[in-house]
Amino acid sequence: MSQDWERGWLELSVSALDVVSRVETLEAVEAARVEYLGRERGRLTALLRGLKDLPLEQKKVYGPQANALKDAIEKSLESRKRALEAKALEAGLASSRVDLTLPAPPWPRGRRHPVSETMNEMTSILGRLGFSLAEGPQVETDRNNFEGLNVPADHPARDLQDTFYLKDLPLLLRTHTSPVQIRHMEANKPPIRIMAPGRVFRHEAVDASHSAVFHQVEGLYIDKNVSMADLKGTLSVFIRGLFGPKAAIRFRPSFFPFVEPGAEVDVRCLLCAGEGCPACKRSGWMEMLGAGLVHPNVLRFCGIDPEVWSGYAFGVGVERIALLRYGVPDIRMLYENDLRVLEKLAP
Ligand code: FA5
């Protein structure tokens, strides 16, 4: 028994390391590991298991040697494995057609939609003029959207043609951002200077300058002795901030039940330089916003004394501004989300 062991040991101690150091493939490394160190049938494993049957003297001599051989084989297998893996990687790189020195292909970057860009620009200008942000829900009550704004029950704006009402509920999709005025004035005391950007909804026929879903930015300023001149000054700065110092604007008297006097502001159409085109309905001017001095009835409705306080309000159409800024001839192009169009608008 002891002689068989010694013969096996002699053979292994001479050949094992030599065999391992010469394996040429990763599969051969694994095969050599199983042959010498495999838990079930490994040759060295068997010898180590047989150590216990050797006479004490031999055990003392061979025990440490056999364990040292086991360590040496493990190390040699590991280093062969690493060397072969590195070689495979190198060969793979050499044969692949990837040129790592080439610049990376362009990475398509996302960007904001032109309507969002425009809205951000508008709120940024108003922010610099001292307006702070206010918000209201898109689903509103008749009270906030109409009644509080001095819109009588028989006013055409309440017509089913214009307003989306919610089925079986006393609610509607807000037709403008003006209800935020009511919410804010009821919850805050003057002086007030807010802007309220948001989405609005109207049951209207869609054309080059009208959409059924669009955006507005509302402005509201309540203080003492606020006049039409303050409104005009603010809106001139605002419009010129958006279109540059040479933008031509005009104020037209207009009627909104919640202001007195009321006005509409048009900007000379930049698409046709005032010549007339489908976007401006061939008038050379594009209506941008409604505005006026807040009606005393509205102030009273919100618990603000119109004898003490006065103010102005305005509501601007964001898409109309975007059409002019980006030179888009039709509002529908902003919503079709054709990437070829959007990429041209905001390169
Ligand atoms: C209003 O909505 C008033 N709430 C504005 C206002 C606020 C007046 C405060 C006085 C005081 P109007 O319906 O005109 O007004 O809409 C305001 C702006 O929204 C218009 O000037 C226009 O720029 C834009 N707009 C109106 N309808 C549409 C539509 N269907 N599609 C795109 N933009 C529109």
Tab-separated table of C-alpha atoms and ligand atoms in Angstrom:
chain	number	residue	atom	x	y	z
A	1	MET	CA	0.000	0.000	0.000
A	2	SER	CA	2.725	2.375	1.060
A	3	GLN	CA	4.732	1.455	-2.072
A	4	ASP	CA	1.770	2.142	-4.383
A	5	TRP	CA	1.380	5.495	-2.745
A	6	GLU	CA	5.059	6.342	-3.185
A	7	ARG	CA	4.978	5.329	-6.852
A	8	GLY	CA	1.936	7.507	-7.484
A	9	TRP	CA	3.521	10.392	-5.634
A	10	LEU	CA	6.755	10.118	-7.577
A	11	GLU	CA	4.960	10.166	-10.879
A	12	LEU	CA	2.773	13.123	-9.950
A	13	SER	CA	5.463	15.229	-8.367
A	14	VAL	CA	7.561	14.909	-11.516
A	15	SER	CA	4.870	15.413	-14.171
A	16	ALA	CA	1.922	17.434	-12.794
A	17	LEU	CA	3.463	20.893	-12.794
A	18	ASP	CA	5.025	20.266	-16.149
A	19	VAL	CA	1.694	19.223	-17.711
A	20	VAL	CA	-0.163	22.174	-16.222
A	21	SER	CA	2.404	24.709	-17.385
A	22	ARG	CA	1.965	23.558	-20.951
A	23	VAL	CA	-1.810	23.495	-21.413
A	24	GLU	CA	-2.832	25.618	-24.398
A	25	THR	CA	-6.551	26.176	-24.062
A	26	LEU	CA	-8.932	27.250	-21.316
A	27	GLU	CA	-10.741	23.908	-21.686
A	28	ALA	CA	-7.407	22.100	-21.107
A	29	VAL	CA	-6.831	24.160	-17.937
A	30	GLU	CA	-10.157	22.947	-16.596
A	31	ALA	CA	-9.421	19.351	-17.655
A	32	ALA	CA	-6.042	19.474	-15.839
A	33	ARG	CA	-7.711	20.854	-12.727
A	34	VAL	CA	-10.197	17.975	-12.727
A	35	GLU	CA	-7.439	15.431	-13.401
A	36	TYR	CA	-5.249	16.501	-10.483
A	37	LEU	CA	-7.448	18.298	-8.039
A	38	GLY	CA	-10.995	17.063	-8.842
A	39	ARG	CA	-12.887	16.329	-5.648
A	40	GLU	CA	-13.992	12.832	-6.698
A	41	ARG	CA	-11.230	11.424	-8.871
A	42	GLY	CA	-8.389	13.923	-8.821
A	43	ARG	CA	-5.060	12.135	-8.712
A	44	LEU	CA	-3.500	14.408	-6.125
A	45	THR	CA	-6.753	14.452	-4.156
A	46	ALA	CA	-6.554	10.629	-3.983
A	47	LEU	CA	-2.950	10.766	-2.751
A	48	LEU	CA	-3.806	13.328	-0.091
A	49	ARG	CA	-6.694	11.130	1.014
A	50	GLY	CA	-4.270	8.130	1.212
A	51	LEU	CA	-1.784	9.976	3.463
A	52	LYS	CA	-3.634	8.826	6.567
A	53	ASP	CA	-2.792	5.159	5.835
A	54	LEU	CA	0.990	5.754	5.598
A	55	PRO	CA	3.327	4.981	8.499
A	56	LEU	CA	3.911	7.957	10.736
A	57	GLU	CA	7.449	8.635	9.510
A	58	GLN	CA	6.370	8.782	5.877
A	59	LYS	CA	3.334	10.860	6.749
A	60	LYS	CA	5.654	13.425	8.316
A	61	VAL	CA	7.800	13.612	5.195
A	62	TYR	CA	5.154	13.415	2.441
A	63	GLY	CA	2.328	15.311	4.117
A	64	PRO	CA	3.882	18.787	3.757
A	65	GLN	CA	5.289	17.968	0.316
A	66	ALA	CA	1.939	16.797	-1.068
A	67	ASN	CA	0.181	19.896	0.271
A	68	ALA	CA	2.911	22.110	-1.199
A	69	LEU	CA	2.406	20.402	-4.574
A	70	LYS	CA	-1.333	21.033	-4.322
A	71	ASP	CA	-0.698	24.776	-3.773
A	72	ALA	CA	1.788	24.899	-6.632
A	73	ILE	CA	-0.653	23.199	-9.046
A	74	GLU	CA	-3.450	25.601	-8.045
A	75	LYS	CA	-1.220	28.627	-8.615
A	76	SER	CA	0.047	27.309	-11.913
A	77	LEU	CA	-3.523	26.579	-13.145
A	78	GLU	CA	-4.582	30.104	-12.194
A	79	SER	CA	-1.680	31.779	-13.940
A	80	ARG	CA	-2.206	29.673	-17.110
A	81	LYS	CA	-5.856	30.619	-17.082
A	82	ARG	CA	-5.057	34.342	-16.853
A	83	ALA	CA	-2.443	34.161	-19.580
A	84	LEU	CA	-4.804	32.312	-21.939
A	85	GLU	CA	-7.670	34.726	-21.237
A	86	ALA	CA	-5.454	37.726	-22.002
A	87	LYS	CA	-4.336	36.078	-25.224
A	88	ALA	CA	-7.950	35.420	-26.271
A	89	LEU	CA	-8.898	39.035	-25.600
A	90	GLU	CA	-5.978	40.332	-27.598
A	91	ALA	CA	-6.794	38.021	-30.500
A	92	GLY	CA	-10.455	39.112	-30.379
A	93	LEU	CA	-9.535	42.788	-30.503
A	94	ALA	CA	-7.077	42.265	-33.302
A	95	SER	CA	-9.586	40.419	-35.452
A	96	SER	CA	-12.557	42.731	-34.757
A	97	ARG	CA	-13.081	45.742	-37.003
A	98	VAL	CA	-13.653	48.211	-34.172
A	99	ASP	CA	-11.265	51.120	-34.409
A	100	LEU	CA	-11.046	52.438	-30.893
A	101	THR	CA	-9.331	55.604	-32.063
A	102	LEU	CA	-12.382	56.750	-34.061
A	103	PRO	CA	-14.589	59.464	-32.490
A	104	ALA	CA	-17.781	58.102	-30.936
A	105	PRO	CA	-20.948	58.271	-33.089
A	106	PRO	CA	-23.226	61.226	-32.248
A	107	TRP	CA	-25.475	60.582	-29.288
A	108	PRO	CA	-28.977	61.930	-30.019
A	109	ARG	CA	-29.840	64.391	-27.282
A	110	GLY	CA	-33.381	65.050	-26.088
A	111	ARG	CA	-34.544	68.623	-25.771
A	112	ARG	CA	-37.592	70.513	-24.662
A	113	HIS	CA	-40.592	70.843	-26.933
A	114	PRO	CA	-40.853	74.298	-28.587
A	115	VAL	CA	-44.075	74.988	-26.664
A	116	SER	CA	-42.335	74.216	-23.340
A	117	GLU	CA	-39.310	76.300	-24.399
A	118	THR	CA	-41.614	79.216	-25.195
A	119	MET	CA	-43.533	78.862	-21.936
A	120	ASN	CA	-40.251	78.782	-19.978
A	121	GLU	CA	-39.037	81.898	-21.765
A	122	MET	CA	-42.323	83.683	-20.993
A	123	THR	CA	-42.278	82.805	-17.294
A	124	SER	CA	-38.607	83.695	-17.101
A	125	ILE	CA	-39.256	87.227	-18.440
A	126	LEU	CA	-42.273	87.696	-16.157
A	127	GLY	CA	-40.225	86.339	-13.256
A	128	ARG	CA	-37.665	89.069	-13.863
A	129	LEU	CA	-40.534	91.602	-13.818
A	130	GLY	CA	-41.447	90.437	-10.316
A	131	PHE	CA	-44.264	87.944	-11.026
A	132	SER	CA	-44.236	84.796	-8.903
A	133	LEU	CA	-45.635	81.419	-9.937
A	134	ALA	CA	-49.207	80.327	-9.136
A	135	GLU	CA	-51.076	77.216	-10.214
A	136	GLY	CA	-54.584	75.896	-10.588
A	137	PRO	CA	-56.190	72.620	-11.752
A	138	GLN	CA	-57.169	71.886	-15.353
A	139	VAL	CA	-60.549	70.556	-14.189
A	140	GLU	CA	-62.397	73.534	-12.744
A	141	THR	CA	-65.730	74.604	-11.322
A	142	ASP	CA	-68.113	76.830	-13.238
A	143	ARG	CA	-67.783	79.212	-10.283
A	144	ASN	CA	-64.036	79.787	-10.788
A	145	ASN	CA	-63.974	79.552	-14.581
A	146	PHE	CA	-67.011	81.807	-15.223
A	147	GLU	CA	-69.097	83.051	-12.302
A	148	GLY	CA	-66.295	84.646	-10.273
A	149	LEU	CA	-64.995	86.223	-13.453
A	150	ASN	CA	-68.205	88.144	-13.965
A	151	VAL	CA	-69.314	85.903	-16.820
A	152	PRO	CA	-73.106	85.896	-16.606
A	153	ALA	CA	-75.007	82.632	-16.989
A	154	ASP	CA	-76.183	83.518	-20.478
A	155	HIS	CA	-72.757	84.626	-21.783
A	156	PRO	CA	-71.835	82.914	-25.056
A	157	ALA	CA	-68.517	81.720	-23.551
A	158	ARG	CA	-70.504	79.184	-21.557
A	159	ASP	CA	-72.040	77.791	-24.678
A	160	LEU	CA	-71.600	74.051	-25.102
A	161	GLN	CA	-69.783	74.889	-28.346
A	162	ASP	CA	-66.911	76.441	-26.419
A	163	THR	CA	-66.644	74.514	-23.186
A	164	PHE	CA	-65.965	70.855	-22.429
A	165	TYR	CA	-68.198	69.873	-19.509
A	166	LEU	CA	-67.585	66.706	-17.501
A	167	LYS	CA	-70.347	64.166	-17.836
A	168	ASP	CA	-72.634	63.936	-14.777
A	169	LEU	CA	-70.385	66.265	-12.733
A	170	PRO	CA	-70.679	70.009	-12.094
A	171	LEU	CA	-67.156	70.461	-13.506
A	172	LEU	CA	-65.525	71.555	-16.743
A	173	LEU	CA	-62.119	71.681	-18.413
A	174	ARG	CA	-60.922	75.241	-17.826
A	175	THR	CA	-61.289	77.362	-20.943
A	176	HIS	CA	-58.573	79.804	-19.847
A	177	THR	CA	-56.037	80.300	-17.041
A	178	SER	CA	-58.092	83.160	-15.538
A	179	PRO	CA	-59.692	80.936	-12.820
A	180	VAL	CA	-56.247	80.924	-11.159
A	181	GLN	CA	-56.893	84.654	-10.552
A	182	ILE	CA	-59.976	83.775	-8.489
A	183	ARG	CA	-58.202	81.010	-6.563
A	184	HIS	CA	-55.257	83.254	-5.771
A	185	MET	CA	-57.205	86.386	-4.835
A	186	GLU	CA	-59.501	84.390	-2.529
A	187	ALA	CA	-56.538	82.846	-0.733
A	188	ASN	CA	-54.208	85.861	-0.587
A	189	LYS	CA	-54.357	89.489	0.370
A	190	PRO	CA	-53.098	92.226	-1.981
A	191	PRO	CA	-50.627	93.363	-3.120
A	192	ILE	CA	-50.495	90.444	-5.560
A	193	ARG	CA	-48.254	89.882	-8.550
A	194	ILE	CA	-48.556	86.391	-10.012
A	195	MET	CA	-48.220	84.478	-13.269
A	196	ALA	CA	-50.080	81.229	-13.946
A	197	PRO	CA	-48.929	79.114	-16.895
A	198	GLY	CA	-50.981	76.098	-17.917
A	199	ARG	CA	-53.072	74.072	-20.333
A	200	VAL	CA	-56.554	75.120	-21.384
A	201	PHE	CA	-59.311	73.473	-23.435
A	202	ARG	CA	-61.922	74.747	-25.871
A	203	HIS	CA	-64.467	73.003	-27.992
A	204	GLU	CA	-63.459	74.850	-31.160
A	205	ALA	CA	-62.753	74.138	-34.786
A	206	VAL	CA	-59.042	73.611	-35.333
A	207	ASP	CA	-57.262	75.736	-37.952
A	208	ALA	CA	-53.817	77.252	-38.591
A	209	SER	CA	-53.975	79.397	-35.440
A	210	HIS	CA	-56.583	77.590	-33.286
A	211	SER	CA	-56.246	74.387	-31.337
A	212	ALA	CA	-58.755	72.682	-29.011
A	213	VAL	CA	-56.036	72.167	-26.397
A	214	PHE	CA	-53.496	74.924	-25.960
A	215	HIS	CA	-51.567	76.860	-23.318
A	216	GLN	CA	-51.843	80.252	-21.754
A	217	VAL	CA	-49.832	82.269	-19.284
A	218	GLU	CA	-51.971	84.420	-17.022
A	219	GLY	CA	-50.667	87.535	-15.312
A	220	LEU	CA	-52.333	89.329	-12.399
A	221	TYR	CA	-51.197	92.433	-10.558
A	222	ILE	CA	-53.245	93.958	-7.713
A	223	ASP	CA	-52.046	97.011	-5.817
A	224	LYS	CA	-53.077	100.596	-5.143
A	225	ASN	CA	-53.606	102.971	-8.100
A	226	VAL	CA	-52.780	100.453	-10.818
A	227	SER	CA	-53.565	101.937	-14.217
A	228	MET	CA	-53.802	101.008	-17.873
A	229	ALA	CA	-50.383	102.671	-18.320
A	230	ASP	CA	-48.830	100.097	-15.928
A	231	LEU	CA	-50.402	97.303	-17.960
A	232	LYS	CA	-49.162	98.749	-21.247
A	233	GLY	CA	-45.648	99.239	-19.901
A	234	THR	CA	-45.420	95.682	-18.564
A	235	LEU	CA	-46.821	94.111	-21.733
A	236	SER	CA	-44.516	96.149	-23.984
A	237	VAL	CA	-41.468	94.985	-22.033
A	238	PHE	CA	-42.791	91.426	-22.034
A	239	ILE	CA	-43.492	91.273	-25.794
A	240	ARG	CA	-40.204	92.955	-26.703
A	241	GLY	CA	-38.397	90.544	-24.393
A	242	LEU	CA	-39.854	87.708	-26.463
A	243	PHE	CA	-39.492	89.140	-29.968
A	244	GLY	CA	-36.720	91.695	-29.697
A	245	PRO	CA	-36.766	95.495	-29.385
A	246	LYS	CA	-38.075	96.012	-32.922
A	247	ALA	CA	-41.252	93.962	-32.496
A	248	ALA	CA	-44.294	95.952	-33.583
A	249	ILE	CA	-47.271	95.666	-31.238
A	250	ARG	CA	-50.691	97.265	-31.112
A	251	PHE	CA	-53.306	97.558	-28.416
A	252	ARG	CA	-56.940	97.281	-29.514
A	253	PRO	CA	-59.925	97.950	-27.275
A	254	SER	CA	-61.730	94.692	-26.616
A	255	PHE	CA	-64.309	93.175	-24.327
A	256	PHE	CA	-63.825	90.562	-21.607
A	257	PRO	CA	-66.444	90.460	-18.827
A	258	PHE	CA	-63.746	90.261	-16.124
A	259	VAL	CA	-61.901	93.469	-17.070
A	260	GLU	CA	-62.869	97.104	-17.642
A	261	PRO	CA	-61.489	98.556	-19.833
A	262	GLY	CA	-60.356	95.569	-21.864
A	263	ALA	CA	-57.779	95.276	-24.637
A	264	GLU	CA	-56.244	92.813	-27.009
A	265	VAL	CA	-52.621	92.969	-28.021
A	266	ASP	CA	-51.488	91.977	-31.503
A	267	VAL	CA	-47.919	91.490	-32.703
A	268	ARG	CA	-47.014	92.222	-36.314
A	269	CYS	CA	-46.839	88.822	-38.010
A	270	LEU	CA	-43.184	87.860	-38.311
A	271	LEU	CA	-44.006	85.049	-40.722
A	272	CYS	CA	-45.117	87.432	-43.471
A	273	ALA	CA	-43.665	90.713	-42.094
A	274	GLY	CA	-47.206	92.111	-41.992
A	275	GLU	CA	-48.007	91.202	-45.602
A	276	GLY	CA	-50.754	88.733	-44.673
A	277	CYS	CA	-50.564	84.913	-44.540
A	278	PRO	CA	-52.770	81.989	-43.387
A	279	ALA	CA	-51.272	82.074	-39.875
A	280	CYS	CA	-52.378	85.702	-39.341
A	281	LYS	CA	-55.577	85.212	-41.313
A	282	ARG	CA	-54.130	87.583	-43.946
A	283	SER	CA	-54.395	90.537	-41.556
A	284	GLY	CA	-50.650	91.054	-41.017
A	285	TRP	CA	-51.194	90.961	-37.251
A	286	MET	CA	-51.453	88.077	-34.850
A	287	GLU	CA	-53.554	88.244	-31.700
A	288	MET	CA	-51.398	87.284	-28.740
A	289	LEU	CA	-53.282	88.142	-25.616
A	290	GLY	CA	-56.288	89.574	-23.873
A	291	ALA	CA	-55.850	92.037	-21.013
A	292	GLY	CA	-57.415	94.833	-19.013
A	293	LEU	CA	-58.009	96.345	-15.588
A	294	VAL	CA	-59.586	93.820	-13.232
A	295	HIS	CA	-63.357	94.418	-13.049
A	296	PRO	CA	-64.585	95.675	-9.626
A	297	ASN	CA	-67.099	92.789	-9.565
A	298	VAL	CA	-64.231	90.290	-9.727
A	299	LEU	CA	-62.350	92.000	-6.897
A	300	ARG	CA	-65.534	92.097	-4.815
A	301	PHE	CA	-66.249	88.407	-5.509
A	302	CYS	CA	-62.829	87.583	-4.064
A	303	GLY	CA	-63.304	89.766	-0.975
A	304	ILE	CA	-61.030	92.598	-2.160
A	305	ASP	CA	-62.325	96.163	-1.794
A	306	PRO	CA	-62.312	97.822	-5.249
A	307	GLU	CA	-62.387	101.247	-3.599
A	308	VAL	CA	-58.933	100.568	-2.164
A	309	TRP	CA	-57.334	98.153	-4.617
A	310	SER	CA	-57.107	98.035	-8.368
A	311	GLY	CA	-55.175	95.872	-10.770
A	312	TYR	CA	-54.587	94.517	-14.211
A	313	ALA	CA	-54.706	91.027	-15.676
A	314	PHE	CA	-53.678	89.468	-18.948
A	315	GLY	CA	-53.829	86.038	-20.603
A	316	VAL	CA	-51.314	85.179	-23.345
A	317	GLY	CA	-51.571	82.316	-25.852
A	318	VAL	CA	-48.307	80.345	-25.665
A	319	GLU	CA	-48.707	78.602	-29.034
A	320	ARG	CA	-49.289	81.926	-30.803
A	321	ILE	CA	-45.982	83.166	-29.411
A	322	ALA	CA	-44.286	79.899	-30.435
A	323	LEU	CA	-45.625	80.181	-34.015
A	324	LEU	CA	-43.945	83.553	-34.412
A	325	ARG	CA	-40.750	82.713	-32.566
A	326	TYR	CA	-40.085	79.565	-34.545
A	327	GLY	CA	-41.602	80.708	-37.829
A	328	VAL	CA	-44.142	77.870	-37.884
A	329	PRO	CA	-47.039	78.575	-40.265
A	330	ASP	CA	-49.578	76.210	-38.656
A	331	ILE	CA	-50.312	75.472	-34.990
A	332	ARG	CA	-50.965	71.803	-35.809
A	333	MET	CA	-47.298	71.355	-36.701
A	334	LEU	CA	-46.482	71.940	-33.033
A	335	TYR	CA	-48.608	68.975	-31.996
A	336	GLU	CA	-48.038	66.390	-34.682
A	337	ASN	CA	-44.645	65.764	-33.079
A	338	ASP	CA	-42.988	64.903	-36.352
A	339	LEU	CA	-39.346	64.658	-35.275
A	340	ARG	CA	-38.161	66.077	-38.600
A	341	VAL	CA	-40.120	69.252	-37.851
A	342	LEU	CA	-39.236	69.429	-34.154
A	343	GLU	CA	-35.515	68.984	-34.866
A	344	LYS	CA	-35.614	71.908	-37.289
A	345	LEU	CA	-37.429	74.099	-34.777
A	346	ALA	CA	-34.982	73.575	-31.926
A	347	PRO	CA	-31.707	72.406	-33.478
B	1	FA5	C1	-58.890	84.745	-22.680
B	1	FA5	O1	-58.757	83.541	-22.636
B	1	FA5	C2	-58.850	85.612	-21.455
B	1	FA5	N1	-58.901	84.780	-20.295
B	1	FA5	C3	-57.594	86.472	-21.483
B	1	FA5	C4	-57.614	87.549	-20.484
B	1	FA5	C5	-57.013	87.372	-19.262
B	1	FA5	C6	-58.247	88.772	-20.766
B	1	FA5	C7	-57.049	88.371	-18.302
B	1	FA5	C8	-58.280	89.765	-19.834
B	1	FA5	C9	-57.672	89.579	-18.609
B	1	FA5	P1	-58.929	84.803	-25.275
B	1	FA5	O2	-60.032	83.857	-25.472
B	1	FA5	O3	-58.846	85.935	-26.230
B	1	FA5	O4	-58.917	85.443	-23.821
B	1	FA5	O5	-57.557	84.007	-25.298
B	1	FA5	C10	-56.339	84.618	-24.941
B	1	FA5	C11	-55.226	84.226	-25.927
B	1	FA5	O6	-55.156	82.808	-26.043
B	1	FA5	C12	-55.511	84.707	-27.335
B	1	FA5	O7	-55.085	86.029	-27.497
B	1	FA5	C13	-54.701	83.755	-28.150
B	1	FA5	O8	-53.331	84.133	-28.150
B	1	FA5	C14	-54.825	82.471	-27.373
B	1	FA5	N2	-55.868	81.608	-27.924
B	1	FA5	C15	-57.217	81.732	-27.826
B	1	FA5	N3	-57.858	80.722	-28.418
B	1	FA5	C16	-56.912	79.918	-28.913
B	1	FA5	C17	-56.920	78.663	-29.625
B	1	FA5	N4	-58.052	78.043	-29.909
B	1	FA5	N5	-55.746	78.104	-29.975
B	1	FA5	C18	-54.578	78.707	-29.653
B	1	FA5	N6	-54.486	79.872	-28.972
B	1	FA5	C19	-55.628	80.474	-28.608
